[in-house]
Amino acid sequence: MHRRSFIHQTGAAVTGALFSDTVLASTLSMAKKKVAMVGTGVRGTSMWGTEVIKEYADTVEFVGLCDKNPGRVATAKRLMKLTSPTYVDIDLMLKETKPEILIVTTMDSTHHEQIVKGLEAGADVITEKPMTTDEKKCQMIIDAEKRTGKKVYVTFNYRYSPHRQKIYELLNSSEIGKVTSVDFHWYLDTSHGADYFRRWHRKREFGGTLLVHKATHHFDLLNWWLNSDPEEVHAYGALEFYGKNGPFRHTHCRPCPHKGECKFYFDITKSQRLVDLYVNNEKHDGYLRDGCVFKEDIDIFDKMAVQIKYANKVQVSYSLTAYSPYEGYRISFNGTKGKLDAWIHESQPWEKEKYDEIQVTKNFGKAEYFRISNTEAGHGGGDARLRKQLFNPGADPHKQGAGSRDGAMSILVGIAARQSIDTGKPVKIGSLTSLQPHPKRGEV
């Protein structure tokens, strides 16, 4: 048994970027790309706002910002230090600013509306995950992309984290032979996990449940790692910790009479950015960013177990728990020549060295360990690498770029799982949209 040296991932070490043969690549030249954004919450104004401006000010120009909340979009303009106009009507923004790229960071359930409008206005669209929340909306996006000839790009930043790229490399170099099954278990802690139950994600009509909003990341990783499409899903799920299960409840945290005894009390006033974007603009739409995690109207699951059969015959056992004392995931790939294991710690109540470790054990052989530094900010540096591949494109050797089919195949697993829980029956992925599963990812 031996341990390999640290694998240091830097920007220079990550060659290539996404979509060299696309409009994003071919038209990125001396002229700045005209970019507009719809949805100006925390994610939009930071990941796709201030960070894009900081990194690509020489090649990207924001020509418009849009949000249904007039106070929030005005705040976003100030935070992003822009002079471009603001809108509450996306149709008007698209007509007046004529962007080449539309960035969509609105509530999940409205993604399809903004994506389709952007495509029909002649823009390519960069959308946050999940691409949308149900199969009908998904089909609308597929049809609009085909009809307009413009492209949708889905922002799967998890693909770009160094340790996940290393897993991809090991699997695709047949280190453990042909993969036959996967055990994949994700844990959200009582800080991050609870926050989904404070926000609009608490309602399935807005976020599609965590099987769609959060697990789309995980299902996309599986699709990418296994290089195949999901074929059939059977799932179980329940709400057993948050919502109606709580000992007490109120509308939101600030006026709550139980704040002294509630371990989930969230003092939003400690974050000036959240106050600026949400608290100061509640009067416009009534949205309470510090909602009670025990409100009885919560109708999403906080524990989920999913069985997935892939078109290439790989079987996956997946679970998601939203009230764990630590955060991260355990994954094990079983292959014909051995096994690949990883326990990735993202947050835990104990000290841990700043690396992620992957173990490869050969049948009748020794174990080999790969340590990958994880000191970079932004999902292990994944955020910056994703932005680079979108706004400074080139080659894509690890196939990390994600289009509408990737976005669809990831959400369709969560949509099928949600339907399976509701009906108690397995669901065929091919029954949901016009996209049919293929043994090799991306092929039709």
Coordinates of C-alpha atoms in Angstrom, one line a residue:
M1 CA 0.0 0.0 0.0
H2 CA 1.4 3.4 -0.9
R3 CA 0.2 7.0 -0.8
R4 CA 0.6 9.3 -3.8
S5 CA 1.8 12.8 -3.5
F6 CA -0.7 15.6 -3.2
I7 CA -2.4 16.4 -6.5
H8 CA -2.4 20.2 -6.7
Q9 CA -5.0 21.6 -9.0
T10 CA -4.5 25.1 -10.2
G11 CA -6.0 27.2 -12.8
A12 CA -3.1 26.5 -15.1
A13 CA -3.4 22.8 -14.5
V14 CA -6.9 22.7 -15.7
T15 CA -6.6 22.8 -19.5
G16 CA -9.5 23.7 -21.7
A17 CA -12.9 25.0 -21.4
L18 CA -16.2 24.4 -22.6
F19 CA -17.9 24.6 -26.0
S20 CA -15.1 25.5 -28.3
D21 CA -17.5 25.0 -31.3
T22 CA -20.3 27.1 -29.9
V23 CA -21.5 30.6 -30.3
L24 CA -19.9 31.5 -26.9
A25 CA -16.5 30.4 -28.3
S26 CA -16.7 31.7 -31.8
T27 CA -18.0 35.2 -31.0
L28 CA -15.8 35.9 -28.0
S29 CA -13.4 38.4 -29.5
M30 CA -12.3 42.0 -29.1
A31 CA -15.9 43.2 -28.7
K32 CA -17.4 42.6 -25.3
K33 CA -20.2 40.1 -25.0
K34 CA -23.5 41.7 -24.2
V35 CA -24.9 39.9 -21.1
A36 CA -28.2 40.4 -19.2
M37 CA -29.3 38.7 -16.0
V38 CA -32.7 37.8 -14.7
G39 CA -32.9 37.0 -11.0
T40 CA -30.8 39.1 -8.7
G41 CA -30.7 37.3 -5.4
V42 CA -27.5 36.2 -3.7
R43 CA -26.5 33.6 -6.3
G44 CA -27.0 35.9 -9.2
T45 CA -25.3 39.0 -7.8
S46 CA -22.3 37.1 -6.5
M47 CA -21.5 33.9 -8.6
W48 CA -22.7 35.4 -11.9
G49 CA -22.5 39.1 -11.0
T50 CA -19.6 40.6 -9.0
E51 CA -17.3 37.6 -9.8
V52 CA -17.9 37.7 -13.5
I53 CA -17.3 41.4 -13.5
K54 CA -14.1 41.0 -11.5
E55 CA -12.7 38.2 -13.8
Y56 CA -14.0 39.2 -17.2
A57 CA -14.6 42.9 -17.2
D58 CA -12.5 43.2 -20.4
T59 CA -14.7 40.8 -22.4
V60 CA -18.2 40.9 -20.7
E61 CA -20.6 43.9 -20.5
F62 CA -23.8 43.7 -18.4
V63 CA -26.5 45.5 -20.4
G64 CA -29.4 44.8 -18.2
L65 CA -30.6 43.4 -14.8
C66 CA -34.1 42.1 -14.2
D67 CA -36.0 41.0 -11.1
K68 CA -39.7 40.9 -10.3
N69 CA -38.8 42.7 -7.0
P70 CA -37.9 46.4 -8.0
G71 CA -36.1 47.0 -4.7
R72 CA -33.9 43.9 -5.1
V73 CA -32.9 44.7 -8.7
A74 CA -32.0 48.2 -7.7
T75 CA -29.9 46.8 -4.8
A76 CA -28.2 44.4 -7.2
K77 CA -27.2 47.2 -9.5
R78 CA -25.6 49.0 -6.6
L79 CA -23.8 45.9 -5.2
M80 CA -22.5 45.0 -8.7
K81 CA -21.5 48.7 -9.3
L82 CA -23.2 48.8 -12.7
T83 CA -24.7 51.6 -14.7
S84 CA -26.8 49.4 -16.9
P85 CA -30.6 49.8 -16.7
T86 CA -32.8 47.6 -14.5
Y87 CA -36.2 46.0 -15.3
V88 CA -39.0 44.2 -13.7
D89 CA -40.2 42.9 -17.1
I90 CA -37.9 40.5 -18.9
D91 CA -39.7 41.0 -22.2
L92 CA -38.9 44.7 -22.1
M93 CA -35.3 44.0 -21.1
L94 CA -34.7 41.6 -23.9
K95 CA -36.3 43.9 -26.4
E96 CA -34.3 47.0 -25.4
T97 CA -30.9 45.5 -24.5
K98 CA -30.7 42.7 -27.1
P99 CA -28.2 40.5 -25.1
E100 CA -26.1 37.8 -26.7
I101 CA -26.2 35.9 -23.4
L102 CA -29.0 35.7 -20.8
I103 CA -28.1 34.5 -17.4
V104 CA -31.0 32.9 -15.5
T105 CA -30.9 32.8 -11.7
T106 CA -34.5 33.1 -10.8
M107 CA -36.6 30.8 -8.6
D108 CA -36.3 27.2 -10.1
S109 CA -40.0 26.9 -11.1
T110 CA -39.7 29.9 -13.3
H111 CA -36.4 29.0 -15.1
H112 CA -38.3 27.6 -18.1
E113 CA -40.1 30.9 -18.7
Q114 CA -36.9 33.0 -18.7
I115 CA -34.9 30.4 -20.7
V116 CA -37.5 30.1 -23.5
K117 CA -37.9 33.9 -23.7
G118 CA -34.1 34.3 -23.9
L119 CA -33.8 31.7 -26.7
E120 CA -36.6 33.2 -28.7
A121 CA -35.0 36.7 -28.3
G122 CA -31.9 35.3 -30.0
A123 CA -29.7 34.9 -26.9
D124 CA -27.8 31.9 -25.7
V125 CA -28.8 31.1 -22.1
I126 CA -26.7 30.2 -19.1
T127 CA -29.0 28.8 -16.4
E128 CA -28.4 27.9 -12.9
K129 CA -29.2 24.3 -11.9
P130 CA -31.7 22.8 -11.8
M131 CA -32.7 23.6 -15.4
T132 CA -36.3 23.5 -14.4
T133 CA -38.6 21.5 -12.0
D134 CA -41.0 19.2 -14.0
E135 CA -41.1 17.2 -17.2
K136 CA -43.5 19.6 -19.1
K137 CA -41.3 22.6 -18.5
C138 CA -38.3 20.5 -19.5
Q139 CA -39.9 19.7 -22.8
M140 CA -40.7 23.3 -23.4
I141 CA -37.0 24.1 -23.1
I142 CA -35.9 21.2 -25.4
D143 CA -38.4 22.3 -28.0
A144 CA -37.4 26.0 -27.8
E145 CA -33.8 25.2 -28.2
K146 CA -34.4 23.1 -31.2
R147 CA -36.8 25.7 -32.7
T148 CA -34.5 28.7 -32.2
G149 CA -31.1 27.2 -32.9
K150 CA -29.7 28.9 -29.8
K151 CA -28.1 27.1 -26.9
V152 CA -28.7 26.4 -23.2
Y153 CA -25.7 25.9 -20.9
V154 CA -26.3 24.5 -17.4
T155 CA -24.0 25.6 -14.6
F156 CA -22.8 22.3 -13.0
N157 CA -19.9 23.7 -11.0
Y158 CA -19.5 20.4 -9.1
R159 CA -18.0 18.8 -12.3
Y160 CA -15.1 21.3 -11.9
S161 CA -14.0 20.5 -8.4
P162 CA -10.5 19.0 -8.5
H163 CA -11.3 15.8 -6.6
R164 CA -14.4 15.1 -8.7
Q165 CA -12.4 15.6 -11.8
K166 CA -9.9 13.1 -10.4
I167 CA -12.7 10.6 -9.8
Y168 CA -13.7 11.0 -13.5
E169 CA -10.1 10.4 -14.6
L170 CA -9.7 7.3 -12.6
L171 CA -13.0 5.8 -13.7
N172 CA -12.4 6.6 -17.3
S173 CA -8.9 5.1 -17.2
S174 CA -10.5 1.8 -16.1
E175 CA -8.6 1.7 -12.8
I176 CA -11.3 -0.5 -11.3
G177 CA -12.4 -2.0 -14.6
K178 CA -16.0 -1.8 -15.7
V179 CA -18.2 -0.1 -13.1
T180 CA -21.2 -2.2 -12.1
S181 CA -22.8 -0.4 -9.2
V182 CA -22.5 2.7 -7.0
D183 CA -23.4 3.5 -3.4
F184 CA -23.8 7.3 -3.1
H185 CA -24.9 9.0 0.2
W186 CA -25.1 12.7 0.7
Y187 CA -25.5 14.5 4.0
L188 CA -26.7 18.0 4.5
D189 CA -26.0 19.4 8.0
T190 CA -28.3 21.3 10.4
S191 CA -26.9 24.6 9.1
H192 CA -26.9 24.3 5.3
G193 CA -29.6 21.6 5.2
A194 CA -31.9 23.6 7.4
D195 CA -31.5 26.7 5.3
Y196 CA -33.5 25.1 2.4
F197 CA -36.4 24.9 4.8
R198 CA -36.3 28.6 5.5
R199 CA -36.3 29.7 1.9
W200 CA -38.7 29.3 -1.0
H201 CA -37.2 25.8 -1.6
R202 CA -39.4 24.6 1.2
K203 CA -42.3 24.3 -1.2
R204 CA -42.3 21.7 -4.0
E205 CA -44.1 24.1 -6.3
F206 CA -41.1 26.4 -6.2
G207 CA -38.1 24.1 -6.1
G208 CA -39.5 20.7 -7.1
T209 CA -38.3 19.2 -3.7
L210 CA -34.6 18.7 -2.9
L211 CA -34.6 15.7 -5.2
V212 CA -34.7 18.3 -8.0
H213 CA -33.1 21.4 -6.5
K214 CA -30.2 19.9 -4.6
A215 CA -29.9 16.4 -5.9
T216 CA -29.7 17.5 -9.6
H217 CA -26.0 18.2 -8.8
H218 CA -25.5 14.6 -7.5
F219 CA -27.5 13.0 -10.4
D220 CA -25.5 15.0 -12.9
L221 CA -22.2 13.8 -11.3
L222 CA -23.4 10.2 -11.7
N223 CA -24.4 10.7 -15.3
W224 CA -21.0 12.4 -16.0
W225 CA -18.9 9.9 -14.0
L226 CA -20.7 6.8 -15.4
N227 CA -20.9 8.3 -19.0
S228 CA -24.5 6.9 -19.4
D229 CA -28.1 8.0 -19.2
P230 CA -30.5 7.0 -16.3
E231 CA -33.2 4.6 -17.4
E232 CA -35.5 3.8 -14.5
V233 CA -36.0 5.2 -11.0
H234 CA -37.7 3.9 -7.8
A235 CA -37.7 6.0 -4.7
Y236 CA -38.9 6.6 -1.1
G237 CA -39.0 9.8 0.8
A238 CA -40.6 11.5 3.8
L239 CA -40.6 14.7 5.9
E240 CA -39.8 13.6 9.4
F241 CA -37.6 16.3 11.0
Y242 CA -38.6 19.8 9.7
G243 CA -42.0 21.3 9.1
K244 CA -44.9 19.9 11.1
N245 CA -42.4 17.7 13.2
G246 CA -41.0 20.7 15.0
P247 CA -41.8 21.4 18.7
F248 CA -42.9 25.0 18.0
R249 CA -43.1 27.4 15.0
H250 CA -43.6 31.0 13.9
T251 CA -43.7 33.0 10.6
H252 CA -40.0 33.8 10.6
C253 CA -37.1 34.2 12.9
R254 CA -36.8 37.9 13.6
P255 CA -40.1 38.2 15.6
C256 CA -40.2 34.6 16.8
P257 CA -41.1 34.2 20.6
H258 CA -39.1 30.9 20.6
K259 CA -35.8 32.3 19.4
G260 CA -34.2 31.8 22.9
E261 CA -34.8 28.1 22.8
C262 CA -34.8 27.2 19.1
K263 CA -31.5 25.7 17.9
F264 CA -32.5 26.7 14.4
Y265 CA -32.9 30.4 15.1
F266 CA -31.3 32.3 12.2
D267 CA -30.2 36.0 12.8
I268 CA -30.3 37.3 9.3
T269 CA -29.2 40.8 10.4
K270 CA -25.7 39.4 10.9
S271 CA -25.4 39.4 7.1
Q272 CA -25.5 42.9 5.5
R273 CA -25.8 41.4 2.0
L274 CA -28.9 39.4 3.0
V275 CA -30.4 42.5 4.7
D276 CA -29.8 44.6 1.6
L277 CA -31.2 42.1 -0.9
Y278 CA -34.0 40.6 1.1
V279 CA -35.0 42.2 4.4
N280 CA -35.0 45.7 3.0
N281 CA -37.2 44.6 0.0
E282 CA -39.8 42.4 1.8
K283 CA -42.3 45.2 1.3
H284 CA -42.3 44.6 -2.5
D285 CA -43.1 40.9 -2.5
G286 CA -43.5 39.6 1.1
Y287 CA -40.7 37.1 0.8
L288 CA -39.2 36.2 4.2
R289 CA -35.6 35.0 3.8
D290 CA -35.5 33.9 7.4
G291 CA -38.6 31.7 7.4
C292 CA -39.3 29.2 10.1
V293 CA -38.0 25.7 9.4
F294 CA -40.9 24.2 11.3
K295 CA -43.8 25.9 9.4
E296 CA -46.6 23.5 8.7
D297 CA -46.8 24.4 5.1
I298 CA -43.5 22.8 4.2
D299 CA -44.2 20.0 1.8
I300 CA -40.8 18.7 0.6
F301 CA -38.9 15.7 1.9
D302 CA -36.0 15.8 4.3
K303 CA -35.0 12.2 3.8
M304 CA -34.8 10.4 0.5
A305 CA -33.6 7.1 -0.9
V306 CA -33.4 6.5 -4.7
Q307 CA -32.6 3.4 -6.7
I308 CA -31.4 4.2 -10.3
K309 CA -30.9 1.8 -13.2
Y310 CA -28.7 3.1 -16.0
A311 CA -28.9 2.3 -19.6
N312 CA -25.4 0.8 -19.4
K313 CA -26.7 -1.5 -16.7
V314 CA -25.0 0.2 -13.7
Q315 CA -27.1 0.2 -10.6
V316 CA -27.0 3.1 -8.1
S317 CA -28.2 3.3 -4.5
Y318 CA -28.5 7.0 -3.6
S319 CA -29.7 8.8 -0.4
L320 CA -30.0 12.4 0.8
T321 CA -30.5 13.4 4.4
A322 CA -31.1 17.1 5.3
Y323 CA -30.5 17.1 9.1
S324 CA -27.1 15.5 9.6
P325 CA -24.5 16.7 12.2
Y326 CA -21.9 17.0 9.4
E327 CA -21.9 17.7 5.7
G328 CA -20.4 15.9 2.8
Y329 CA -20.8 12.6 1.0
R330 CA -19.6 9.0 0.8
I331 CA -19.4 7.3 -2.5
S332 CA -18.2 3.9 -3.5
F333 CA -17.9 2.6 -7.1
N334 CA -17.8 -1.2 -7.5
G335 CA -16.0 -2.4 -10.6
T336 CA -14.9 -5.7 -12.2
K337 CA -11.2 -5.0 -11.2
G338 CA -11.7 -3.3 -7.9
K339 CA -13.3 -0.5 -5.9
L340 CA -13.0 3.3 -5.7
D341 CA -14.1 4.9 -2.4
A342 CA -14.2 8.5 -1.2
W343 CA -15.6 10.2 1.9
I344 CA -15.6 13.9 1.1
H345 CA -16.0 16.2 4.1
E346 CA -17.5 19.7 3.5
S347 CA -18.3 20.7 7.0
Q348 CA -17.9 18.8 10.3
P349 CA -17.5 19.5 14.0
W350 CA -13.9 18.2 14.1
E351 CA -10.6 19.3 12.6
K352 CA -9.6 17.9 9.3
E353 CA -6.6 18.5 7.1
K354 CA -7.1 20.5 3.9
Y355 CA -7.3 17.7 1.3
D356 CA -9.8 15.2 -0.2
E357 CA -8.8 11.6 -0.4
I358 CA -9.8 9.0 -2.9
Q359 CA -9.0 5.3 -2.3
V360 CA -8.6 2.8 -5.1
T361 CA -8.4 -0.9 -4.1
K362 CA -7.7 -3.6 -6.7
N363 CA -9.2 -7.1 -6.4
F364 CA -6.5 -9.3 -4.9
G365 CA -4.2 -6.3 -4.7
K366 CA -3.2 -3.3 -2.7
A367 CA -4.9 0.0 -1.9
E368 CA -3.7 3.3 -3.4
Y369 CA -4.5 6.7 -2.1
F370 CA -4.9 10.0 -3.9
R371 CA -4.8 13.2 -1.9
I372 CA -6.2 16.3 -3.6
S373 CA -5.7 19.8 -2.0
N374 CA -9.1 21.5 -1.3
T375 CA -7.9 24.9 -0.1
E376 CA -9.5 26.9 -3.0
A377 CA -12.7 28.8 -2.3
G378 CA -15.9 28.5 -4.3
H379 CA -16.7 24.8 -4.3
G380 CA -13.0 23.8 -4.3
G381 CA -12.3 26.2 -7.2
G382 CA -15.1 24.7 -9.3
D383 CA -16.9 28.1 -9.5
A384 CA -14.0 29.9 -11.1
R385 CA -13.2 27.0 -13.5
L386 CA -16.8 27.0 -14.6
R387 CA -16.8 30.7 -15.3
K388 CA -13.5 30.4 -17.2
Q389 CA -15.0 27.7 -19.4
L390 CA -18.0 29.8 -20.2
F391 CA -16.4 33.1 -20.7
N392 CA -12.9 32.1 -22.0
P393 CA -13.7 28.9 -23.8
G394 CA -11.3 26.4 -25.4
A395 CA -11.0 22.6 -25.3
D396 CA -13.0 20.4 -23.0
P397 CA -11.0 17.2 -22.4
H398 CA -13.0 16.0 -19.4
K399 CA -16.4 16.7 -21.0
Q400 CA -17.3 19.0 -18.2
G401 CA -19.4 21.3 -20.3
A402 CA -23.1 20.8 -19.8
G403 CA -25.9 21.5 -22.2
S404 CA -29.7 21.1 -22.2
R405 CA -29.6 17.3 -22.4
D406 CA -27.3 17.1 -19.4
G407 CA -29.6 19.5 -17.6
A408 CA -32.6 17.4 -18.5
M409 CA -31.1 14.0 -17.6
S410 CA -30.1 15.3 -14.2
I411 CA -33.5 16.8 -13.3
L412 CA -35.4 13.9 -14.8
V413 CA -33.9 11.5 -12.2
G414 CA -35.3 13.8 -9.4
I415 CA -38.6 14.3 -11.1
A416 CA -39.0 10.5 -11.6
A417 CA -38.0 10.0 -8.0
R418 CA -40.6 12.5 -6.8
Q419 CA -43.3 10.7 -8.9
S420 CA -42.2 7.3 -7.6
I421 CA -42.5 8.5 -4.0
D422 CA -46.0 9.9 -4.8
T423 CA -47.2 6.8 -6.6
G424 CA -45.2 4.0 -5.0
K425 CA -44.2 2.8 -8.5
P426 CA -41.0 2.9 -10.5
V427 CA -40.8 5.5 -13.3
K428 CA -39.1 5.1 -16.7
I429 CA -37.0 8.2 -17.7
G430 CA -38.1 7.8 -21.3
S431 CA -41.7 8.2 -20.4
L432 CA -41.2 11.8 -19.2
T433 CA -40.0 13.7 -22.3
S434 CA -39.0 13.2 -25.9
L435 CA -35.4 12.4 -24.7
Q436 CA -34.6 8.7 -24.6
P437 CA -31.9 7.2 -22.5
H438 CA -28.8 6.0 -24.2
P439 CA -26.0 3.6 -22.8
K440 CA -23.5 6.3 -23.7
R441 CA -24.1 9.8 -22.3
G442 CA -25.1 12.5 -24.8
E443 CA -25.8 10.1 -27.7
V444 CA -29.3 10.0 -29.3

